[in-house]
Coordinates of C-alpha atoms and ligand atoms in Angstrom, one line a residue:
M16 CA 191.1 29.4 -9.3
S17 CA 191.6 29.8 -5.6
L18 CA 188.6 29.8 -3.4
P19 CA 188.1 31.6 0.0
E20 CA 189.4 29.7 3.1
R21 CA 186.4 30.5 5.3
L22 CA 183.6 28.2 4.4
F23 CA 180.8 27.1 6.7
F24 CA 177.7 25.1 5.7
V25 CA 174.5 26.0 7.4
D26 CA 172.3 23.0 6.6
T27 CA 168.6 24.0 6.9
T28 CA 167.0 20.7 5.9
L29 CA 165.3 20.8 9.4
R30 CA 163.9 24.3 8.7
E31 CA 163.8 25.3 5.0
G32 CA 163.6 21.6 4.1
E33 CA 160.5 21.2 6.4
Q34 CA 158.8 23.8 4.2
F35 CA 159.0 21.3 1.2
A36 CA 155.6 20.1 0.1
S37 CA 155.9 16.5 1.3
A38 CA 158.0 17.1 4.4
R39 CA 156.7 16.2 7.9
F40 CA 159.6 14.8 9.8
T41 CA 159.0 12.8 13.0
T42 CA 161.1 13.4 16.0
A43 CA 163.1 10.3 15.2
Q44 CA 163.6 11.4 11.7
R45 CA 164.7 14.9 12.8
I46 CA 167.2 13.3 15.1
A47 CA 168.4 10.9 12.4
I48 CA 168.9 13.8 9.9
A49 CA 170.7 15.9 12.4
E50 CA 173.1 13.0 13.3
M51 CA 173.8 12.2 9.7
L52 CA 174.6 15.9 8.9
D53 CA 176.7 16.1 12.0
A54 CA 178.7 13.0 11.0
F55 CA 179.1 14.5 7.5
G56 CA 180.6 17.6 9.2
V57 CA 178.3 20.5 8.4
E58 CA 179.2 23.3 10.9
Y59 CA 175.6 24.4 11.5
I60 CA 172.2 22.8 11.6
E61 CA 169.2 25.1 11.4
L62 CA 165.9 24.0 13.0
T63 CA 162.4 25.2 12.6
S64 CA 161.3 27.9 15.0
P65 CA 160.1 26.7 18.4
A66 CA 157.1 29.0 17.8
A67 CA 156.0 26.8 14.9
S68 CA 154.4 24.0 16.9
P69 CA 154.8 22.2 20.3
Q70 CA 156.7 19.3 18.7
S71 CA 159.0 21.6 16.9
A72 CA 159.9 23.3 20.2
R73 CA 160.4 19.9 22.0
D74 CA 162.6 18.6 19.1
L75 CA 164.7 21.8 19.2
A76 CA 165.4 21.2 22.8
T77 CA 166.1 17.5 22.2
I78 CA 168.5 18.1 19.4
A79 CA 170.3 21.0 21.1
R80 CA 171.0 18.7 24.1
R81 CA 172.4 15.9 22.0
G82 CA 176.0 17.2 22.1
L83 CA 176.5 17.3 18.4
R84 CA 179.6 19.0 17.0
A85 CA 177.5 21.1 14.7
R86 CA 176.0 24.3 16.3
I87 CA 172.3 24.1 16.6
L88 CA 170.5 27.2 15.2
T89 CA 166.9 28.0 15.2
H90 CA 165.3 30.3 12.6
I91 CA 163.0 32.8 14.2
R92 CA 161.1 36.1 13.5
C93 CA 162.7 39.2 14.9
H94 CA 160.3 39.0 17.8
M95 CA 160.8 39.0 21.5
A96 CA 158.5 36.0 22.1
D97 CA 160.3 33.9 19.5
A98 CA 163.7 34.9 20.9
R99 CA 162.7 33.9 24.5
L100 CA 161.5 30.5 23.1
A101 CA 164.9 30.0 21.3
V102 CA 166.7 30.6 24.6
E103 CA 164.4 28.5 26.7
H104 CA 164.8 25.5 24.2
G105 CA 168.6 25.6 24.3
A106 CA 169.4 26.9 20.8
Q107 CA 173.1 27.9 20.4
G108 CA 172.3 30.3 17.7
A109 CA 169.4 32.3 16.4
N110 CA 169.0 33.1 12.7
L111 CA 166.7 36.2 12.8
L112 CA 165.0 37.5 9.7
F113 CA 162.9 40.5 8.8
A114 CA 161.5 41.2 5.3
T115 CA 163.0 44.5 4.0
S116 CA 162.0 44.6 0.3
E117 CA 159.1 46.9 -0.7
P118 CA 156.9 44.1 -1.9
L119 CA 157.2 42.0 1.3
R120 CA 157.4 44.8 3.9
T121 CA 153.9 45.9 3.2
V122 CA 152.2 42.5 3.2
S123 CA 154.5 40.5 5.5
H124 CA 154.6 42.7 8.6
G125 CA 153.9 46.4 7.7
R126 CA 157.0 47.8 9.5
S127 CA 159.2 50.7 8.3
L128 CA 163.0 50.3 8.3
S129 CA 163.3 52.4 11.5
E130 CA 160.7 50.1 13.2
I131 CA 162.6 47.1 12.0
L132 CA 165.8 48.4 13.4
A133 CA 164.2 49.3 16.8
E134 CA 162.8 45.8 17.1
A135 CA 166.1 44.3 16.0
K136 CA 167.9 46.1 18.7
R137 CA 165.7 44.7 21.5
V138 CA 165.9 41.2 20.2
I139 CA 169.6 41.2 19.4
C140 CA 170.5 42.6 22.8
Y141 CA 168.4 40.0 24.5
L142 CA 169.9 37.2 22.6
R143 CA 173.5 38.4 23.0
D144 CA 172.9 38.8 26.7
H145 CA 172.0 35.1 26.7
D146 CA 175.2 34.3 24.9
I147 CA 173.4 33.2 21.7
E148 CA 175.2 33.5 18.4
V149 CA 173.0 35.8 16.3
R150 CA 172.6 36.3 12.6
F151 CA 170.3 39.0 11.2
S152 CA 169.0 38.5 7.7
C153 CA 167.1 40.8 5.3
E154 CA 164.5 38.6 3.8
D155 CA 164.1 39.2 0.0
S156 CA 167.5 41.0 0.0
F157 CA 167.6 41.1 -3.8
R158 CA 164.4 43.1 -4.1
T159 CA 165.6 45.4 -1.3
D160 CA 167.2 48.7 -2.1
L161 CA 171.0 48.3 -1.7
A162 CA 171.3 51.5 0.4
D163 CA 168.6 50.1 2.7
L164 CA 170.4 46.8 3.0
I165 CA 173.7 48.4 3.9
R166 CA 172.0 50.7 6.4
I167 CA 170.5 47.7 8.1
Y168 CA 173.6 45.5 8.1
R169 CA 175.8 48.3 9.4
A170 CA 173.3 49.0 12.2
V171 CA 172.8 45.3 13.2
E172 CA 176.6 44.8 13.2
T173 CA 176.9 47.6 15.8
M174 CA 174.2 45.8 17.8
G175 CA 176.5 42.8 18.1
V176 CA 175.4 40.2 15.5
Q177 CA 178.0 37.6 14.5
R178 CA 176.8 37.6 10.9
V179 CA 174.4 39.2 8.5
G180 CA 172.4 37.2 6.0
L181 CA 171.4 37.8 2.4
A182 CA 168.5 35.9 1.1
D183 CA 167.3 35.5 -2.5
T184 CA 163.9 34.5 -1.1
V185 CA 162.1 34.4 -4.5
G186 CA 165.0 33.0 -6.6
I187 CA 165.1 36.1 -8.8
A188 CA 168.8 37.0 -8.5
T189 CA 171.5 36.3 -11.1
P190 CA 175.0 35.1 -10.2
R191 CA 176.5 38.4 -11.3
Q192 CA 174.0 40.4 -9.2
V193 CA 174.7 38.1 -6.2
Y194 CA 178.4 38.7 -6.6
D195 CA 178.0 42.5 -6.8
V196 CA 175.6 42.8 -3.8
V197 CA 177.6 40.4 -1.6
R198 CA 180.7 42.3 -2.5
A199 CA 179.1 45.6 -1.7
V200 CA 178.0 44.3 1.7
R201 CA 181.5 42.7 2.3
N202 CA 183.0 46.2 1.9
E203 CA 180.7 47.6 4.5
V204 CA 180.7 45.1 7.4
Q205 CA 183.4 43.2 9.2
C206 CA 181.2 40.3 10.4
D207 CA 180.6 37.1 8.6
I208 CA 178.0 36.9 5.8
E209 CA 175.5 34.1 5.2
F210 CA 173.8 33.5 1.8
H211 CA 170.5 31.7 1.2
G212 CA 169.4 31.2 -2.4
H213 CA 166.1 29.8 -3.9
N214 CA 165.9 27.9 -7.1
D215 CA 162.9 29.3 -8.8
S216 CA 164.8 30.3 -11.9
G217 CA 167.4 27.5 -11.7
C218 CA 170.3 29.5 -10.2
A219 CA 170.4 28.4 -6.6
I220 CA 173.8 26.6 -6.8
A221 CA 175.3 29.2 -9.1
N222 CA 174.1 32.0 -6.9
T223 CA 175.3 30.4 -3.7
F224 CA 178.7 29.8 -5.2
S225 CA 178.8 33.4 -6.5
A226 CA 178.1 34.6 -2.9
Y227 CA 181.0 32.5 -1.7
E228 CA 183.3 33.9 -4.3
A229 CA 182.3 37.4 -3.3
G230 CA 183.0 36.9 0.4
A231 CA 180.0 35.1 1.9
T232 CA 181.4 32.7 4.6
H233 CA 178.2 30.8 5.5
L234 CA 176.3 29.0 2.8
D235 CA 172.7 27.7 3.3
V236 CA 172.0 24.3 1.9
T237 CA 169.5 21.5 2.3
V238 CA 169.7 17.8 1.6
L239 CA 168.5 17.4 -2.1
G240 CA 167.8 21.1 -2.1
I241 CA 164.4 20.7 -0.6
G242 CA 162.5 23.8 0.6
E243 CA 159.6 26.1 0.0
R244 CA 158.4 25.8 -3.7
N245 CA 161.3 24.1 -5.6
G246 CA 163.8 24.7 -2.9
I247 CA 167.3 26.1 -2.4
A248 CA 170.9 25.0 -3.2
S249 CA 171.5 21.3 -2.3
L250 CA 174.3 20.1 -0.1
S251 CA 175.5 17.6 -2.7
G252 CA 175.3 20.4 -5.4
M253 CA 177.4 22.8 -3.4
I254 CA 179.9 20.1 -2.6
A255 CA 180.1 19.2 -6.3
R256 CA 180.5 22.9 -7.3
I257 CA 183.3 23.4 -4.9
A258 CA 185.1 20.0 -5.2
S259 CA 185.2 20.3 -9.0
I260 CA 187.3 23.4 -8.6
D261 CA 189.3 22.6 -5.4
P262 CA 188.7 19.3 -3.7
S263 CA 190.9 20.4 -0.8
R264 CA 188.3 22.9 0.3
V265 CA 185.8 20.1 1.1
Q266 CA 188.2 17.3 2.2
R267 CA 187.3 17.8 5.9
Y268 CA 183.8 16.5 5.2
R269 CA 182.8 12.8 5.1
L270 CA 182.0 13.0 1.4
D271 CA 181.4 9.2 1.3
L272 CA 178.2 9.8 3.5
L273 CA 176.5 12.0 0.9
P274 CA 174.7 9.1 -1.1
K275 CA 173.3 7.7 2.2
I276 CA 172.2 11.1 3.4
D277 CA 170.4 11.9 0.1
E278 CA 168.9 8.4 -0.1
T279 CA 167.6 8.5 3.5
V280 CA 166.0 11.9 3.2
A281 CA 164.4 11.0 -0.2
T282 CA 162.9 7.9 1.4
M283 CA 161.6 9.9 4.3
L284 CA 159.9 12.3 1.8
G285 CA 158.6 9.5 -0.4
I286 CA 160.4 10.8 -3.4
E287 CA 163.3 9.5 -5.6
I288 CA 166.6 11.2 -5.7
P289 CA 166.1 13.5 -8.7
F290 CA 167.9 12.3 -11.9
N291 CA 169.9 15.6 -12.1
Q292 CA 171.0 15.6 -8.5
C293 CA 174.8 16.2 -8.4
I294 CA 176.9 13.3 -7.1
T295 CA 174.1 11.2 -5.7
S296 CA 171.6 10.7 -8.6
P297 CA 171.6 7.1 -9.9
T298 CA 173.1 8.4 -13.2
A299 CA 175.5 10.9 -11.9
F300 CA 178.5 8.8 -13.0
H301 CA 176.8 6.9 -15.8
H302 CA 178.3 7.1 -19.3
K303 CA 176.4 6.1 -22.4
A304 CA 177.3 7.6 -25.8
G305 CA 180.0 5.9 -27.7
M306 CA 182.3 8.9 -28.0
H307 CA 182.1 9.4 -24.2
T308 CA 182.6 5.8 -23.3
K309 CA 185.6 5.5 -25.6
A310 CA 187.3 8.4 -23.9
V311 CA 186.2 7.5 -20.3
L312 CA 187.6 3.9 -20.8
S313 CA 191.0 5.5 -21.6
D314 CA 190.9 8.2 -18.9
P315 CA 187.8 8.9 -16.7
R316 CA 188.9 12.5 -16.3
S317 CA 187.9 13.1 -20.0
Y318 CA 184.2 13.3 -19.0
E319 CA 184.2 13.3 -15.2
V320 CA 185.1 16.4 -13.2
L321 CA 184.5 14.6 -9.9
D322 CA 186.0 11.3 -8.9
P323 CA 183.1 9.0 -8.0
N324 CA 185.3 7.2 -5.5
L325 CA 185.5 10.3 -3.4
F326 CA 181.8 9.9 -2.7
G327 CA 181.7 6.1 -2.4
R328 CA 180.2 5.9 -5.9
Q329 CA 181.2 3.9 -9.0
R330 CA 181.1 4.8 -12.6
T331 CA 178.9 2.7 -14.9
I332 CA 179.2 2.3 -18.7
A333 CA 176.2 1.4 -20.7
I334 CA 176.4 -0.6 -23.9
A335 CA 172.9 -2.0 -24.4
H336 CA 171.7 0.8 -26.7
R337 CA 172.1 2.1 -30.2
L338 CA 174.4 4.9 -29.3
V339 CA 177.1 2.4 -28.4
G340 CA 180.6 2.5 -29.9
W341 CA 183.0 -0.4 -30.8
H342 CA 185.5 0.5 -28.1
A343 CA 183.0 0.0 -25.3
V344 CA 181.8 -3.3 -27.0
A345 CA 185.4 -4.5 -27.1
E346 CA 185.9 -3.7 -23.5
R347 CA 182.8 -5.7 -22.5
A348 CA 184.1 -8.6 -24.5
R349 CA 187.4 -8.4 -22.7
E350 CA 185.5 -8.5 -19.3
L351 CA 183.8 -11.7 -20.6
G352 CA 187.2 -13.2 -21.6
I353 CA 186.4 -12.9 -25.3
T354 CA 189.1 -11.6 -27.6
L355 CA 187.6 -9.7 -30.5
S356 CA 189.5 -8.2 -33.4
E357 CA 188.7 -4.6 -34.2
A358 CA 186.6 -5.7 -37.2
Q359 CA 184.6 -8.1 -35.0
A360 CA 184.1 -5.4 -32.3
R361 CA 182.9 -3.0 -35.0
A362 CA 180.6 -5.6 -36.5
A363 CA 179.2 -6.4 -33.0
A364 CA 178.6 -2.7 -32.4
A365 CA 176.8 -2.4 -35.7
R366 CA 174.6 -5.4 -34.8
I367 CA 173.7 -3.8 -31.4
K368 CA 172.8 -0.5 -33.1
A369 CA 170.5 -2.3 -35.6
L370 CA 168.8 -4.2 -32.8
G371 CA 168.6 -1.0 -30.6
D372 CA 166.6 0.6 -33.4
E373 CA 164.1 -2.2 -33.2
H374 CA 163.6 -2.6 -29.4
D375 CA 165.0 -2.0 -26.0
L376 CA 168.1 -4.0 -25.1
D377 CA 169.6 -5.4 -21.9
G378 CA 173.0 -6.6 -20.8
A379 CA 172.2 -10.2 -21.3
M380 CA 171.3 -9.7 -25.0
I381 CA 174.6 -7.9 -25.6
D382 CA 176.6 -10.6 -23.9
E383 CA 174.8 -13.2 -26.0
I384 CA 175.9 -11.4 -29.2
L385 CA 179.5 -11.2 -27.9
Y386 CA 179.6 -14.9 -26.9
S387 CA 178.5 -15.7 -30.5
Y388 CA 181.9 -14.4 -31.6
A389 CA 183.7 -16.7 -29.1
E390 CA 182.3 -19.8 -30.8
Ligands
ACO11 C1 161.1 33.0 3.5 C2 160.9 32.1 4.7 O1 160.9 30.9 4.5 S1 160.8 32.7 6.2 C3 160.5 31.4 7.3 C4 159.1 30.9 7.3 N1 158.9 30.0 8.4 C5 157.8 30.0 9.0 O2 156.8 30.6 8.7 C6 157.8 29.0 10.2 C7 156.4 28.4 10.4 N2 155.5 29.4 10.7 C8 154.6 29.4 11.7 O3 154.5 28.3 12.4 C9 153.7 30.6 12.0 O4 153.7 31.4 10.8 C10 154.3 31.4 13.2 C11 154.2 30.6 14.5 C12 155.7 31.8 13.0 C13 153.5 32.7 13.4 O5 152.1 32.3 13.4 P1 150.9 33.3 13.6 O6 151.2 34.0 14.9 O7 149.7 32.5 13.5 O8 151.0 34.4 12.4 P2 151.0 34.3 10.9 O9 151.9 33.3 10.4 O10 149.6 34.2 10.3 O11 151.5 35.8 10.5 C14 152.9 36.1 10.6 C15 153.0 37.1 11.8 O12 154.4 37.4 12.0 C16 154.7 38.8 11.7 N3 156.0 38.7 11.1 C17 156.3 38.3 9.8 N4 157.6 38.4 9.6 C18 158.2 38.8 10.7 C19 159.5 39.0 11.1 N5 160.5 38.7 10.2 N6 159.8 39.4 12.3 C20 158.7 39.6 13.2 N7 157.4 39.4 12.9 C21 157.2 39.0 11.7 C22 153.6 39.3 10.9 O13 153.4 40.6 11.0 C23 152.4 38.5 11.5 O14 152.2 39.1 12.8 P3 150.6 39.4 13.3 O15 150.2 38.1 13.9 O16 150.9 40.4 14.3 O17 149.8 39.8 12.1
AKG12 O1 166.7 33.8 7.0 C1 167.1 33.8 5.9 O2 168.2 34.3 5.5 C2 166.4 33.0 4.8 C3 164.9 32.9 5.0 C4 164.3 32.2 3.9 O3 164.1 31.0 3.9 C5 164.2 32.9 2.6 O4 164.3 34.2 2.6 O5 164.0 32.3 1.6
ZN13 ZN1 164.2 30.1 2.0

């Protein structure tokens, strides 16, 4: 499968990620996160609006002055006061949004589509006059009428935005729907397209990937997928999704930094890396069941679509449990310098299984059983 060439990550750990329940990054932590993401190679780092709090405004200015390779964006309402703050605090780009769906339009801001477009024109012209890269996003795009979406995107493109954004704000969209809507927008505008997908129904990575396949160029991610409620697509998840199809698409990034980035942010948040996190979870390259370990010992590609070495990780093979197979037992014996016949390895595996039915096992217990064959 060939994937589109144009791919930019917009990491929004310092905006969407700050909306995660336990996030309250200090200035030093914000700088550390921005520097790690920059070293990794994300193209954009999105920061909380300078309107949010005095420290958020100061930190935007500090990070924007830091001379990072990544472009520093701030996420603001389509509002002149917020736009002025973005300019005053040195943002290189402004990610504007306005809710356009029926359910949100009423309760979020109460504007009609025409009023949204009138406000957008003032704000976009002001930002473009100040040489700010502008993206305009329709919040809750997937509960917005497609004709309304297209009307707005065509209009803001003529106002001079560099890209339009589609947001699955409530995590309701399916991968096929994302593909169809992004494709429809792709056919209507020339500018770049950004996608932002929430994980409420478990489709954030799949939806973000579908958007990429359909022509989205800019993909929103956060470290560990943190964000409002249960978050959005994770950086490591999107890297895994793309690398498993075509590693050359992500070879320009410092993939070996991913474990450290996830670990550092998890520590800042006071959480563990989730067990099901792609690439960086402690068990992401851990093999247990006998049928798996037998095959992996012969050729890791049997049960690994990603090479752990690419990410500075190592595979682990567990044998201290009742699902063990004799091949893995024989391999452990070889590591210990013990030569077992097939019959002995099978007998040792049977012994481990019987003990595993009775209680938890650990590596030392297994080695003791294996040494008993060496005597
Ligand atoms: C789906 C998302 O994650 S969107 C991003 C969410 N991010 C944030 O909310 C950033 C943190 N937010 C904040 O610090 C505050 O909400 C602020 C500073 C932005 C605004 O605070 P307040 O002025 O106290 O307003 P409050 O948050 O209660 O209400 C939102 C206001 O923004 C207006 N508004 C909402 N969306 C938009 C929009 N896209 N563009 C312009 N105005 C908007 C509402 O009409 C309301 O205006 P009002 O004060 O005239 O009634
Ligand atoms: O600005 C955007 O495109 C996304 C805003 C957001 O966080 C959302 O809609 O969930
Ligand atoms: Zn969001």
